[in-house]
Coordinates of C-alpha atoms in Angstrom, one line a residue:
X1 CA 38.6 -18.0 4.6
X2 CA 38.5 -16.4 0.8
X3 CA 41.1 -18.5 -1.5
X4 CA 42.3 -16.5 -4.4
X5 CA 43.4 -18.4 -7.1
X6 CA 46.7 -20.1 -7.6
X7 CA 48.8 -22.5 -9.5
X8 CA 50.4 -25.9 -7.8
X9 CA 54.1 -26.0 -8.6
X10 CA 56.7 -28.5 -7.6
X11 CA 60.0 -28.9 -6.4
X12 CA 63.1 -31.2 -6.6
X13 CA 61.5 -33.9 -4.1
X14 CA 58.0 -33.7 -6.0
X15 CA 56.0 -31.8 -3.1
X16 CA 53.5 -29.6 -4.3
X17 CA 53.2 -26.3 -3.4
X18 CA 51.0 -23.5 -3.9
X19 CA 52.1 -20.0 -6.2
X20 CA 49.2 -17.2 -5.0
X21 CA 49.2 -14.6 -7.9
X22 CA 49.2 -10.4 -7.4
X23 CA 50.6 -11.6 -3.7
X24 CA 51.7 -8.4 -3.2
X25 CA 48.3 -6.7 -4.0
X26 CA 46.5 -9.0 -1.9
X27 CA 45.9 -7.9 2.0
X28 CA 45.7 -10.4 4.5
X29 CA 44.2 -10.2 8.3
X30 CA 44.4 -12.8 10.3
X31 CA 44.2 -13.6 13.9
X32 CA 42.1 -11.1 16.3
X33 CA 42.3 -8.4 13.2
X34 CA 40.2 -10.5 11.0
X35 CA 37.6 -11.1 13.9
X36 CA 37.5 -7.8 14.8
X37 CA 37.0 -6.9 11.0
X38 CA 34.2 -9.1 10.8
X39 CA 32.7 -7.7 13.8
X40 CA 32.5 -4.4 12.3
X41 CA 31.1 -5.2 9.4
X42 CA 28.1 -7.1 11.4
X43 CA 27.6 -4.4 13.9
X44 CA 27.4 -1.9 10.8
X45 CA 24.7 -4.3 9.9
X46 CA 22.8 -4.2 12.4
X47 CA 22.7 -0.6 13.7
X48 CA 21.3 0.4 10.2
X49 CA 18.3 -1.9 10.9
X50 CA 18.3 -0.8 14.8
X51 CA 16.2 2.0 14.5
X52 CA 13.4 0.0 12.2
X53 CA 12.8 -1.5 15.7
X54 CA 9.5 -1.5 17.4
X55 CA 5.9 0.2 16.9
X56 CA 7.3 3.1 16.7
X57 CA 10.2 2.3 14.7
X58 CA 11.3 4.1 11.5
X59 CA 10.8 3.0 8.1
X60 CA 13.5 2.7 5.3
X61 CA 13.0 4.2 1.9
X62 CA 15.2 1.8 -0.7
X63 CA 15.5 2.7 -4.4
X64 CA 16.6 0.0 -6.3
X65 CA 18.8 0.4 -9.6
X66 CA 16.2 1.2 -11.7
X67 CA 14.2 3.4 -9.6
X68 CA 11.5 1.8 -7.5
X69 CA 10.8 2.9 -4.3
X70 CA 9.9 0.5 -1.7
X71 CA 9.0 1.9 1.7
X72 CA 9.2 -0.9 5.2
X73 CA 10.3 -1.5 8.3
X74 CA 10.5 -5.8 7.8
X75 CA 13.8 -6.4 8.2
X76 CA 14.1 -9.2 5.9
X77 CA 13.1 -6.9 3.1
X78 CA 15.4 -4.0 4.2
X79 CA 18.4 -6.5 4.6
X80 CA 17.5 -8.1 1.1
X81 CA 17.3 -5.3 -0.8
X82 CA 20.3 -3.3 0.9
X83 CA 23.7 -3.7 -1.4
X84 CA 26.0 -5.4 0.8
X85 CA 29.2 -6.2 -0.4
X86 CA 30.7 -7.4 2.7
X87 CA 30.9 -11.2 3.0
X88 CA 29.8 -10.8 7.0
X89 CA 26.8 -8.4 5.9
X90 CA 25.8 -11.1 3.3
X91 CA 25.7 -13.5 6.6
X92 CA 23.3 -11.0 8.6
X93 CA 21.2 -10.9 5.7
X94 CA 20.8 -14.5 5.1
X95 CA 20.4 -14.4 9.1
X96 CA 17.2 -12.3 8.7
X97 CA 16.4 -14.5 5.7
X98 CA 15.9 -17.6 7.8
X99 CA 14.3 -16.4 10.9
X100 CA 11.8 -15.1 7.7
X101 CA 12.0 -18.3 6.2
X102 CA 11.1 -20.3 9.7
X103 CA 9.0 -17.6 11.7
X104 CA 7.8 -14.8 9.5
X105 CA 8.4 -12.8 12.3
X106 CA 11.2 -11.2 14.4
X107 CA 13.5 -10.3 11.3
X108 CA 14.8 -6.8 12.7
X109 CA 14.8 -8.5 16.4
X110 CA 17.4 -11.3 15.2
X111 CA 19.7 -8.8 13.4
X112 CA 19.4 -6.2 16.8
X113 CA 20.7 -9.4 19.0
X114 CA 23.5 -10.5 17.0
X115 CA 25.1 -7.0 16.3
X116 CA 24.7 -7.1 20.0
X117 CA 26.6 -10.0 20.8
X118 CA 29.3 -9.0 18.5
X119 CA 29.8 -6.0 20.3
X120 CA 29.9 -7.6 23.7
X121 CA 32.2 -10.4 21.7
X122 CA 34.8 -7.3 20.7
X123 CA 35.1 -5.9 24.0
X124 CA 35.6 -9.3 25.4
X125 CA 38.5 -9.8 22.7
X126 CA 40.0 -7.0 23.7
X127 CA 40.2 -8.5 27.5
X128 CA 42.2 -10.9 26.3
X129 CA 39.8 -13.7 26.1
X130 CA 40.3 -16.5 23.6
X131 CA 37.2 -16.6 20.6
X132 CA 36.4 -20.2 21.1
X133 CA 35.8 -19.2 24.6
X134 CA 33.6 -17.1 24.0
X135 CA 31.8 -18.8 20.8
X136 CA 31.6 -21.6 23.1
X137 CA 30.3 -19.6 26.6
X138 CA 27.7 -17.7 24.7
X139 CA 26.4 -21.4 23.1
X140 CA 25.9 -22.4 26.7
X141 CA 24.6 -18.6 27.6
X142 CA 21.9 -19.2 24.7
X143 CA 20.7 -22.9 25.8
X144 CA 20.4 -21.4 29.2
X145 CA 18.6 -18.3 28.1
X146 CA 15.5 -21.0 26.2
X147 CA 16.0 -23.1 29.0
X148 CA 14.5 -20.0 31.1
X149 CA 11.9 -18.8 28.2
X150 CA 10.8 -22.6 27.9
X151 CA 10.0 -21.6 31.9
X152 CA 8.3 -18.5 31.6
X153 CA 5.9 -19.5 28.6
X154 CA 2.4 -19.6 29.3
X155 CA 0.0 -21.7 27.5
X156 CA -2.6 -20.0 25.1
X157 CA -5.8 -21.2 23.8
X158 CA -5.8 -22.1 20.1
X159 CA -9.6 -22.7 19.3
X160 CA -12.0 -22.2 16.1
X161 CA -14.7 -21.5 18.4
X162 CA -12.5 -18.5 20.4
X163 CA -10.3 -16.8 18.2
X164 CA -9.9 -13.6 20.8
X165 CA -6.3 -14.6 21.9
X166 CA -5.0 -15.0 18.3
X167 CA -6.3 -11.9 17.0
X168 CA -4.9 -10.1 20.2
X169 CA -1.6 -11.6 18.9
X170 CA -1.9 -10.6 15.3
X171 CA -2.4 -7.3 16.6
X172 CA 1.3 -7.1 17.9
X173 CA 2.9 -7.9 15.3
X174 CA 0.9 -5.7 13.1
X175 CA 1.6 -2.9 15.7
X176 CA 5.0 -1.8 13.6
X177 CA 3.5 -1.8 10.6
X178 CA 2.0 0.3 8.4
X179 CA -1.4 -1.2 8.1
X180 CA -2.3 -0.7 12.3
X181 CA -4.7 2.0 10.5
X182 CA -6.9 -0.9 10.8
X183 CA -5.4 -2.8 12.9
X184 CA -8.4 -5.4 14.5
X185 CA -9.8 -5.7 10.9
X186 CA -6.3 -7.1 9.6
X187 CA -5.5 -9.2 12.2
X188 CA -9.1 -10.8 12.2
X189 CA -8.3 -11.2 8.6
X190 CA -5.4 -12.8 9.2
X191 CA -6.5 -15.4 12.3
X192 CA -9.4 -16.0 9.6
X193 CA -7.5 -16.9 6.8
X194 CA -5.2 -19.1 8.9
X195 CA -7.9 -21.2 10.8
X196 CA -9.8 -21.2 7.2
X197 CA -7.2 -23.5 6.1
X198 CA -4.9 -25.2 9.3
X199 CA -5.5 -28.7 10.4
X200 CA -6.0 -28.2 14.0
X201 CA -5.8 -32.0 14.5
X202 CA -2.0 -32.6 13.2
X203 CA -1.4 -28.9 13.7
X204 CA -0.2 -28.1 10.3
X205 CA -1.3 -25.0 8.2
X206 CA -1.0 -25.0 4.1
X207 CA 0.2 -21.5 3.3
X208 CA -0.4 -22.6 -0.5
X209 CA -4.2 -22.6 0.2
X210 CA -4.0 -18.3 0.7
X211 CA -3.5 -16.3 -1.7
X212 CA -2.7 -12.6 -1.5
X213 CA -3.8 -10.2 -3.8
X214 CA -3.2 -6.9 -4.4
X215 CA -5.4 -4.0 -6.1
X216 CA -4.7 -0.1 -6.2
X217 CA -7.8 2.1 -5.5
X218 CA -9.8 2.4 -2.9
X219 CA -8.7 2.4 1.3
X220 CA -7.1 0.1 3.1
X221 CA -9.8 -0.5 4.9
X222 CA -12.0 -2.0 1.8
X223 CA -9.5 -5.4 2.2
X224 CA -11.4 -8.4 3.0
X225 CA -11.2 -11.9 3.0
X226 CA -12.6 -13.7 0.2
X227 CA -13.4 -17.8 0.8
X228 CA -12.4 -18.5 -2.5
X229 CA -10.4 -17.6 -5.6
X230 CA -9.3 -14.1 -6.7
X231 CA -7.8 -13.5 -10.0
X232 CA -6.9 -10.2 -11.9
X233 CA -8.7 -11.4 -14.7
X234 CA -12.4 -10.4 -16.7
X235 CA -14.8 -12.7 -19.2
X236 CA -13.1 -12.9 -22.3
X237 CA -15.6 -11.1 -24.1
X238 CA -17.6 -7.8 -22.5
X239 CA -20.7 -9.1 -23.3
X240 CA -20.4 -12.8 -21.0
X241 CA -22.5 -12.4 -18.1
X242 CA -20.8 -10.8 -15.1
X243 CA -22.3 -13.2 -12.4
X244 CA -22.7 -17.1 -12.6
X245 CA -24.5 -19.8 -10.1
X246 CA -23.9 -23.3 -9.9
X247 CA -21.1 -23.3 -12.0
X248 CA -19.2 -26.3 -13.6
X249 CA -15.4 -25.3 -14.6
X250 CA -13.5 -26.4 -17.5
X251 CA -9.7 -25.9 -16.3
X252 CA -7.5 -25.8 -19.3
X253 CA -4.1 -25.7 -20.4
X254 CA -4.6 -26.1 -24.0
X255 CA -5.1 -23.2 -26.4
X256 CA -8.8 -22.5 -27.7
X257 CA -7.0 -22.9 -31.5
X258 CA -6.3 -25.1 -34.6
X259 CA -3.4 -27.6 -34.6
X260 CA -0.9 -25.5 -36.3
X261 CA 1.5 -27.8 -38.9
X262 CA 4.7 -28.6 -37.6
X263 CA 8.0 -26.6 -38.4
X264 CA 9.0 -29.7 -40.6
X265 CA 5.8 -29.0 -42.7
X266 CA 4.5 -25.3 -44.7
X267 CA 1.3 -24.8 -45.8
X268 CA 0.9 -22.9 -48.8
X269 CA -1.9 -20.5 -49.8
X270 CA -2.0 -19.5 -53.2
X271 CA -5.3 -18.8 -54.0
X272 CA -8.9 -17.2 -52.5
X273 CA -10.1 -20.7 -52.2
X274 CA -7.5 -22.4 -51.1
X275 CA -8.1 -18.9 -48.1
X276 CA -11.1 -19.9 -47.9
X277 CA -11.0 -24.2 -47.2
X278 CA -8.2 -23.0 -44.4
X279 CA -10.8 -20.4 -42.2
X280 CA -13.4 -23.2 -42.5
X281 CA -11.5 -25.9 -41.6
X282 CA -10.2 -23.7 -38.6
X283 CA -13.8 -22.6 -37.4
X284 CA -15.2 -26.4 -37.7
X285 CA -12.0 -27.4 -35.0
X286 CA -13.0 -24.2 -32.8
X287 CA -16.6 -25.4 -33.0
X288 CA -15.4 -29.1 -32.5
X289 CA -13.4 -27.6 -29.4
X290 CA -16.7 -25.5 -28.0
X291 CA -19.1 -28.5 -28.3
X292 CA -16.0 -30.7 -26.3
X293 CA -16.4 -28.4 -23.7
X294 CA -19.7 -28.1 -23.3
X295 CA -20.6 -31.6 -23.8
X296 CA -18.9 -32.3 -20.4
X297 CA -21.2 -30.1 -19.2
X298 CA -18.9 -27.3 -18.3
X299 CA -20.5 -23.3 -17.8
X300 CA -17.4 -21.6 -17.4
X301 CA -13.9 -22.4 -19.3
X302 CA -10.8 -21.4 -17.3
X303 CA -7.8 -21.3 -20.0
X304 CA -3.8 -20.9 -19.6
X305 CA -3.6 -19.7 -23.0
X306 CA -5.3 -17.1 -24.7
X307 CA -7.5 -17.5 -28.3
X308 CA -8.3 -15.0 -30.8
X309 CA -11.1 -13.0 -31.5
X310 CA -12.9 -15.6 -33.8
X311 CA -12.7 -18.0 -31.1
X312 CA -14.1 -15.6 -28.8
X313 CA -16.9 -14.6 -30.5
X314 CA -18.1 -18.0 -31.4
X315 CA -17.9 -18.7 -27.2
X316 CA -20.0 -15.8 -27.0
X317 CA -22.4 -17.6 -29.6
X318 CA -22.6 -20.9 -27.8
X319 CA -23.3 -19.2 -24.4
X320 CA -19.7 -20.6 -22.9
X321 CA -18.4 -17.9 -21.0
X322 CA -14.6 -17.7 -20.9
X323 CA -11.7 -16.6 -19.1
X324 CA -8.3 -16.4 -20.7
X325 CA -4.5 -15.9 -19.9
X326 CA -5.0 -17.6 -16.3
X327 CA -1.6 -17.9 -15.0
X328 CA -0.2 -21.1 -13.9
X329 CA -0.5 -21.1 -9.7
X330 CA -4.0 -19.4 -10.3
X331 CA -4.5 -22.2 -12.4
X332 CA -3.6 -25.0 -9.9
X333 CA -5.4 -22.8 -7.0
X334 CA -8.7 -23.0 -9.0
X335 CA -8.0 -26.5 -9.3
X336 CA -7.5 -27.3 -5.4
X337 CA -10.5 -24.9 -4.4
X338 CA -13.1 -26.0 -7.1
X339 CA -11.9 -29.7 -6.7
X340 CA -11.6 -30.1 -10.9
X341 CA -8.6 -31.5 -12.6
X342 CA -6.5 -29.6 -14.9
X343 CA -7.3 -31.1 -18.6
X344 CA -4.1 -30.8 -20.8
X345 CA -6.4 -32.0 -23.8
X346 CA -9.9 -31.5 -25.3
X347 CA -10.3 -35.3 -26.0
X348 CA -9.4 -36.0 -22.5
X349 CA -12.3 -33.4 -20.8
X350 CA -14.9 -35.0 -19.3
X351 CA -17.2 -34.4 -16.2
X352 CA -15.8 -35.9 -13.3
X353 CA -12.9 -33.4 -14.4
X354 CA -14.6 -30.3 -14.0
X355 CA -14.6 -28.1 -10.6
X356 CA -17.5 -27.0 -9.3
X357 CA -18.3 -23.0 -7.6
X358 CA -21.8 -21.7 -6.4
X359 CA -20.9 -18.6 -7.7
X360 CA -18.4 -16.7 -10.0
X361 CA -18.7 -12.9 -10.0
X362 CA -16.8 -10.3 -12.0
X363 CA -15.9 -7.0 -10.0
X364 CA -15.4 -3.8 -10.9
X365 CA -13.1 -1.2 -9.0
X366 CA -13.3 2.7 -9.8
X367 CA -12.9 5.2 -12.1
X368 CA -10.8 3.1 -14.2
X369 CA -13.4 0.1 -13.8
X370 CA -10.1 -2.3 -13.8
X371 CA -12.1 -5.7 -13.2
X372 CA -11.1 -8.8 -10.9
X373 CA -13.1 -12.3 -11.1
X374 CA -13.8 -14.2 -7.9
X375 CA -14.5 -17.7 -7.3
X376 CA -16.3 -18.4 -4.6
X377 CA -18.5 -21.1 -2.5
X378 CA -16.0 -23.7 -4.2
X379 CA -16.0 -27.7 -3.6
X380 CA -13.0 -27.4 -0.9
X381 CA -13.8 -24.1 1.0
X382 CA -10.5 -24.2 2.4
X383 CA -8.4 -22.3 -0.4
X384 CA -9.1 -18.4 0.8
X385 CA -7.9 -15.1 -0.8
X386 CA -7.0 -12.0 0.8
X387 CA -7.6 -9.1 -1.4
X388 CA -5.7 -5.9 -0.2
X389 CA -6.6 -2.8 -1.6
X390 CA -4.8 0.9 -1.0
X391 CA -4.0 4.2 -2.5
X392 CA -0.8 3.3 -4.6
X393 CA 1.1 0.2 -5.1
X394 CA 4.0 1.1 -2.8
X395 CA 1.1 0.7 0.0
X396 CA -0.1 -2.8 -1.0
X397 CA 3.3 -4.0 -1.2
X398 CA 4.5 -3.1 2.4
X399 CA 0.4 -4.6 3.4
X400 CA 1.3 -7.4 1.4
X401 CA 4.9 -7.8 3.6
X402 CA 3.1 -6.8 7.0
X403 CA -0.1 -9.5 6.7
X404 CA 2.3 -12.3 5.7
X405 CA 4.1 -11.6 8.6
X406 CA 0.5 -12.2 10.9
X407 CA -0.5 -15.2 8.8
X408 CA 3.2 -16.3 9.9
X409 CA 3.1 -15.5 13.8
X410 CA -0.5 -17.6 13.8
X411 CA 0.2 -20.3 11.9
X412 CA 3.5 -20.6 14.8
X413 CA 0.7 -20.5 17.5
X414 CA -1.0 -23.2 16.1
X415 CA 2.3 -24.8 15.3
X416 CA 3.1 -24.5 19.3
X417 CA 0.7 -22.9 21.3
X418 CA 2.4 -21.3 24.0
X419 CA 3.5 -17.3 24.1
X420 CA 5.7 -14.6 25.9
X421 CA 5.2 -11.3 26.5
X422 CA 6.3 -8.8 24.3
X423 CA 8.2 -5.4 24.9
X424 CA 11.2 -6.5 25.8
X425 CA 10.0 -8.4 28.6
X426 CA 11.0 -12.0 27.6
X427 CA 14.5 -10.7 26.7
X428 CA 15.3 -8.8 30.1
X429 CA 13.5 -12.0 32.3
X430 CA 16.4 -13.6 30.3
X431 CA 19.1 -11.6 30.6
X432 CA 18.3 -11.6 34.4
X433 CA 18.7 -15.3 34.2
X434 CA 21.8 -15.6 32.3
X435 CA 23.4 -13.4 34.4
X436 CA 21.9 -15.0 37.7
X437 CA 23.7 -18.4 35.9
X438 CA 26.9 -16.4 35.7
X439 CA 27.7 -16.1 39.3
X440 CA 27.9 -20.0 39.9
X441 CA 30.3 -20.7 37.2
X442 CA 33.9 -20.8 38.4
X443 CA 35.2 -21.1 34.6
X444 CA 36.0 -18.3 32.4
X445 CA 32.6 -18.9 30.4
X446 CA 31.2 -16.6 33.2
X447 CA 32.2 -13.4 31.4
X448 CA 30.6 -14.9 27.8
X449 CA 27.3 -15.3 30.2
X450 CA 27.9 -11.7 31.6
X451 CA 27.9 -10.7 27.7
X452 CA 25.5 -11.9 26.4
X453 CA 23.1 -10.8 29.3
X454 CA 24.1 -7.4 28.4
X455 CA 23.5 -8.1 24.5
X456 CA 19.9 -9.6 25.4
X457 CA 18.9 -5.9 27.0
X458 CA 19.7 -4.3 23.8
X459 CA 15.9 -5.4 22.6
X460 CA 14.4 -3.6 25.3
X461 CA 17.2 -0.5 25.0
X462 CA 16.4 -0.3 21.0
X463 CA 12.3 -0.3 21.8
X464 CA 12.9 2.4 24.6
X465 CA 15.1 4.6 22.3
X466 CA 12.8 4.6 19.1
X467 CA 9.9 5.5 21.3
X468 CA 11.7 8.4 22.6
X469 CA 12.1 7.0 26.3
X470 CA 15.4 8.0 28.1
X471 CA 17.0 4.1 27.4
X472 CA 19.1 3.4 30.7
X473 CA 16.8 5.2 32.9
X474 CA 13.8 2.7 31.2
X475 CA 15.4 -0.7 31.1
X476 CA 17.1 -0.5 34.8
X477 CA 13.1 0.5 36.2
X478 CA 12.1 -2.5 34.4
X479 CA 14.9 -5.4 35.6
X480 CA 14.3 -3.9 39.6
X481 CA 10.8 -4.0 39.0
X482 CA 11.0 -7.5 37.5
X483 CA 13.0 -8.6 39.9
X484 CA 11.0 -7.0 43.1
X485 CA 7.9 -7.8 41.8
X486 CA 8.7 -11.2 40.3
X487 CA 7.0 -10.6 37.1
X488 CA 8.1 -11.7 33.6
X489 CA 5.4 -9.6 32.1
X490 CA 6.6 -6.1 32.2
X491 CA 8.5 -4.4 29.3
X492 CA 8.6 -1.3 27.4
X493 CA 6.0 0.9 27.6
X494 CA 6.4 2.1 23.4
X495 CA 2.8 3.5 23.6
X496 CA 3.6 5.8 26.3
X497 CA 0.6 4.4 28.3
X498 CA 2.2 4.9 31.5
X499 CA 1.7 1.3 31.8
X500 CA 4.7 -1.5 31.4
X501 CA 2.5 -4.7 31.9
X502 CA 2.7 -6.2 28.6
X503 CA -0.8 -9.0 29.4
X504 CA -2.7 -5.9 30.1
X505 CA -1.6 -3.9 27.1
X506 CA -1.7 -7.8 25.2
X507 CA 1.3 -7.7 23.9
X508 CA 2.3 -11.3 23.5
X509 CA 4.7 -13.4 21.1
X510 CA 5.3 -17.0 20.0
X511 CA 7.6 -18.7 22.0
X512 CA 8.9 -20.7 19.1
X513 CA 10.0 -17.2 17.4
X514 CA 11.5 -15.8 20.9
X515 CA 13.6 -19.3 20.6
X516 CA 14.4 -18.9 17.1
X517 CA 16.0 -15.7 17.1
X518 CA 18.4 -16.4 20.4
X519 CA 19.2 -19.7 18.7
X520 CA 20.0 -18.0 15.2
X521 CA 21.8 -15.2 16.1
X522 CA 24.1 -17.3 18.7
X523 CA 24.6 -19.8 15.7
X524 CA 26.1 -16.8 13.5
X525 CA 27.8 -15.2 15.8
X526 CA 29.9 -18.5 16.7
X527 CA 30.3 -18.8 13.3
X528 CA 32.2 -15.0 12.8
X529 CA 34.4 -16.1 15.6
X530 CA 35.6 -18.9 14.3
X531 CA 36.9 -16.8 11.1
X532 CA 40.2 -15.8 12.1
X533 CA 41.5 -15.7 8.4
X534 CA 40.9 -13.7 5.5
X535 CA 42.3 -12.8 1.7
X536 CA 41.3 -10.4 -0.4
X537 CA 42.0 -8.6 -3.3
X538 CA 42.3 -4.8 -2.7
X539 CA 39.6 -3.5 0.8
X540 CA 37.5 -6.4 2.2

């Protein structure tokens, strides 16, 4: 319910009451009108993002206010940037948000169900159906619907030694996206990076230990995975050797500079000498700072800050190559990989501070020679890098958005290692459930689990439709042949194969994903029903 504000009045007996300002401009629904609103608005919602369904789903070009085009098909990204003024299409966005937030995967999915339930929802309205009932029959539906997916789950090898199966899964979800030019190399990419830095033992992956970068130039196919640090960086000066062994890093956060007097203070300089005194007295505390440095034995200083061309040159001099305007979580990502500390001080530098590499390289990258400096063969060969390259930046963006959702769907498999198939198949196995629980209820919850049965087959009717099948024809083949054959592994064929069996064509999906989006989108949709009141100012 939206408040608008008001004032408290009294009268005679001292009860307080409530004066609502611009009543008369104010429009109020309440009751089946204000559900029915909301469902609108949610179904609007989600049949925008329908169609970005599937590998052969269509992308969405967005241009934000000041121009930038960004090109996807993640739903979480269309959602966010979308301009949604409604307060229901704010809730299906932050509904994509957290199945991005927990899974990584499954954003458009999650939006497709609950529009879908909110259809079936209206039309059960409209029967004459009270909303609780139905908020509370399609909580039941849901728990029965993971009750049967919990059933169907197979178990799946999670191994360093075998890392077929993941890869396999990788591969569907990087089948909608942009990047399935390549699409073994970027999954292996992605199962590599993953295992490179998950604890297998307590089943717990640090997404802070992978980095993604992006560079333009070059093809797609030039990403790889670096075991180590990338950072858009270069030496300070062109004339530091490009390539170091055995190196001992200096990690800094203090400026190569003099102390400069405090805003309390002035120093004046009235003459040549006094000129003079000052630009020695500032070159003795940049040698002081160099000989610091390297008498902790560092070969390489990593600084936050940058330092001036004196400074520079003179690092050049001394043979300490440098690397300046490091941003902080590079900095702390050096840290973790080369196992140094980060030194806030010169005084406090010493060398059981330092991190240690076997080798820092500078690269170069075409025409424009834009250069990148890696670390690699660092103390802790857990922190990894994935650098993407591609023609434009639009490219790396959406390969940036389409490997985090891989790195996502593994690091669930590792999380709990058991899958379903993909396609659609999970979701019409469901629905064939739910509505097989349907006919032994006597209550009136029967026709909530009739609903959402229907709702769970718009997955499989979305995949069919933006892969150019004939939808109804499609999904009615598949439930008699699921139910004749007594498989749970046949869904839509998107690839036009001529084959539906989703283990042969190795289309597989987390469970806990499956779980998450029934679950969230049953959660919001029991919410809207529950709204039966709203205020607003002028057109909600």
């Amino acid at each position: 319910m939206v408040s608008m504000p008001g004032s408290i009045a009294f009268d005679e007996f001292g009860r307080p009451f409530i004066i609502l300002r611009d009543q008369e401009k104010q429009k109020r629904l309440t009751g089946n009108d204000a559900i029915k609103s909301h469902i609108m608005a949610g179904r609007q919602i989600a049949s925008t993002i329908r169609t970005s369904l599937g590998p052969k789903g269509l992308d969405k070009m967005l241009v934000s206010g000041d121009g930038e085009v960004t090109v996807t098909n993640d739903g979480a990204t269309i959602l966010k940037m979308m301009e949604v003024d409604h307060e229901i299409g704010k809730l299906m966005v932050q509904l994509s948000q957290s199945q991005d937030d927990e899974i990584g995967d499954g954003t458009t999915g999650v939006v497709v169900l609950a529009g879908a339930l909110l259809e079936q929802a209206e039309s059960l309205l409209d029967r004459g159906i009270h909303p609780i009932r139905i908020a509370d029959g399609f909580e039941l539906a849901a728990q029965c619907a993971v009750k049967h997916l919990e059933s169907i789950a197979e178990p799946f090898p999670v191994t360093k030694d075998n890392t077929e199966q993941l890869v396999k899964v990788a591969m569907t979800t990087l089948g909608s996206k942009i990047i399935n030019k390549c699409h073994r190399q970027m999954a292996e990419i992605a199962v590599n990076a993953v295992l490179s830095v998950a604890d297998l033992e307590k089943k717990d992956v640090n997404f802070e230990l992978i980095k993604i970068e992006g560079k333009v130039g070059g093809r797609m196919e030039d990403t790889a995975l670096v075991k180590g640090v990338v950072i858009d960086k270069s030496m300070s000066h062109p004339q530091m050797p490009k390539t170091l062994k055995d190196v001992k890093l200096a990690i800094l956060t203090c400026p190569f500079e003099p102390p400069k007097p405090k805003t309390t203070h002035k120093l004046d300089v009235t003459s040549a000498e006094d000129y003079k005194a000052l630009r020695l007295y500032e070159q003795e505390k940049f040698t002081q700072m160099v000989e610091q440095v390297k008498a902790a034995g560092a070969t390489l200083a990593i600084c936050q800050w940058g330092f001036d061309d004196e400074a520079n040159h003179l690092l050049l001099q001394q043979n300490l190559p440098a690397v300046r305007w490091v941003g902080g979580p590079e900095i702390e990502l050096i840290a973790i990989a080369t196992g140094g500390r980060i030194v806030p001080r010169f005084e406090e530098l010493s060398a059981d501070k330092l991190g240690i590499a076997g080798l820092v390289r500078e690269i170069s990258f075409g025409t424009s020679k834009e250069k990148m400096l890696v670390i690699e063969e660092c103390k802790n060969t857990k922190a990894v890098t994935i650098l993407i390259r591609g023609g434009n930046q639009m490219v790396i963006a959406e390969a940036k958005r389409s490997l985090h959702d891989a790195l996502c769907v593994v690091r669930s498999l590792i999380k709990d290692s058991r899958i379903v198939y993909g396609g659609g198949a999970a979701e019409i196995s469901c629905a064939v459930a739910v509505a097989r629980e349907a006919d032994q209820l006597s209550t009136l919850e029967q026709y909530a689990f009739r609903s959402f049965s229907v709702a769970l087959e718009s997955v499989p009717l979305a995949l069919a439709e933006n892969s150019g099948l004939a939808p109804i024809e499609t999904l009615t083949e598949l439930k008699s042949r699921q139910l004749s054959e007594k498989s749970n592994t046949l869904g839509v064929d998107c690839m036009l194969t001529g084959n539906s069996d989703m283990k042969e064509h190795n289309v597989v999906e987390s469970l806990h994903s499956k779980k998450q989006q029934i679950i969230l989108a049953t959660q919001l949709v029991k919410m809207i029903l529950k709204i039966d009141d709203i205020r607003s100012q002028g057109d909600f």
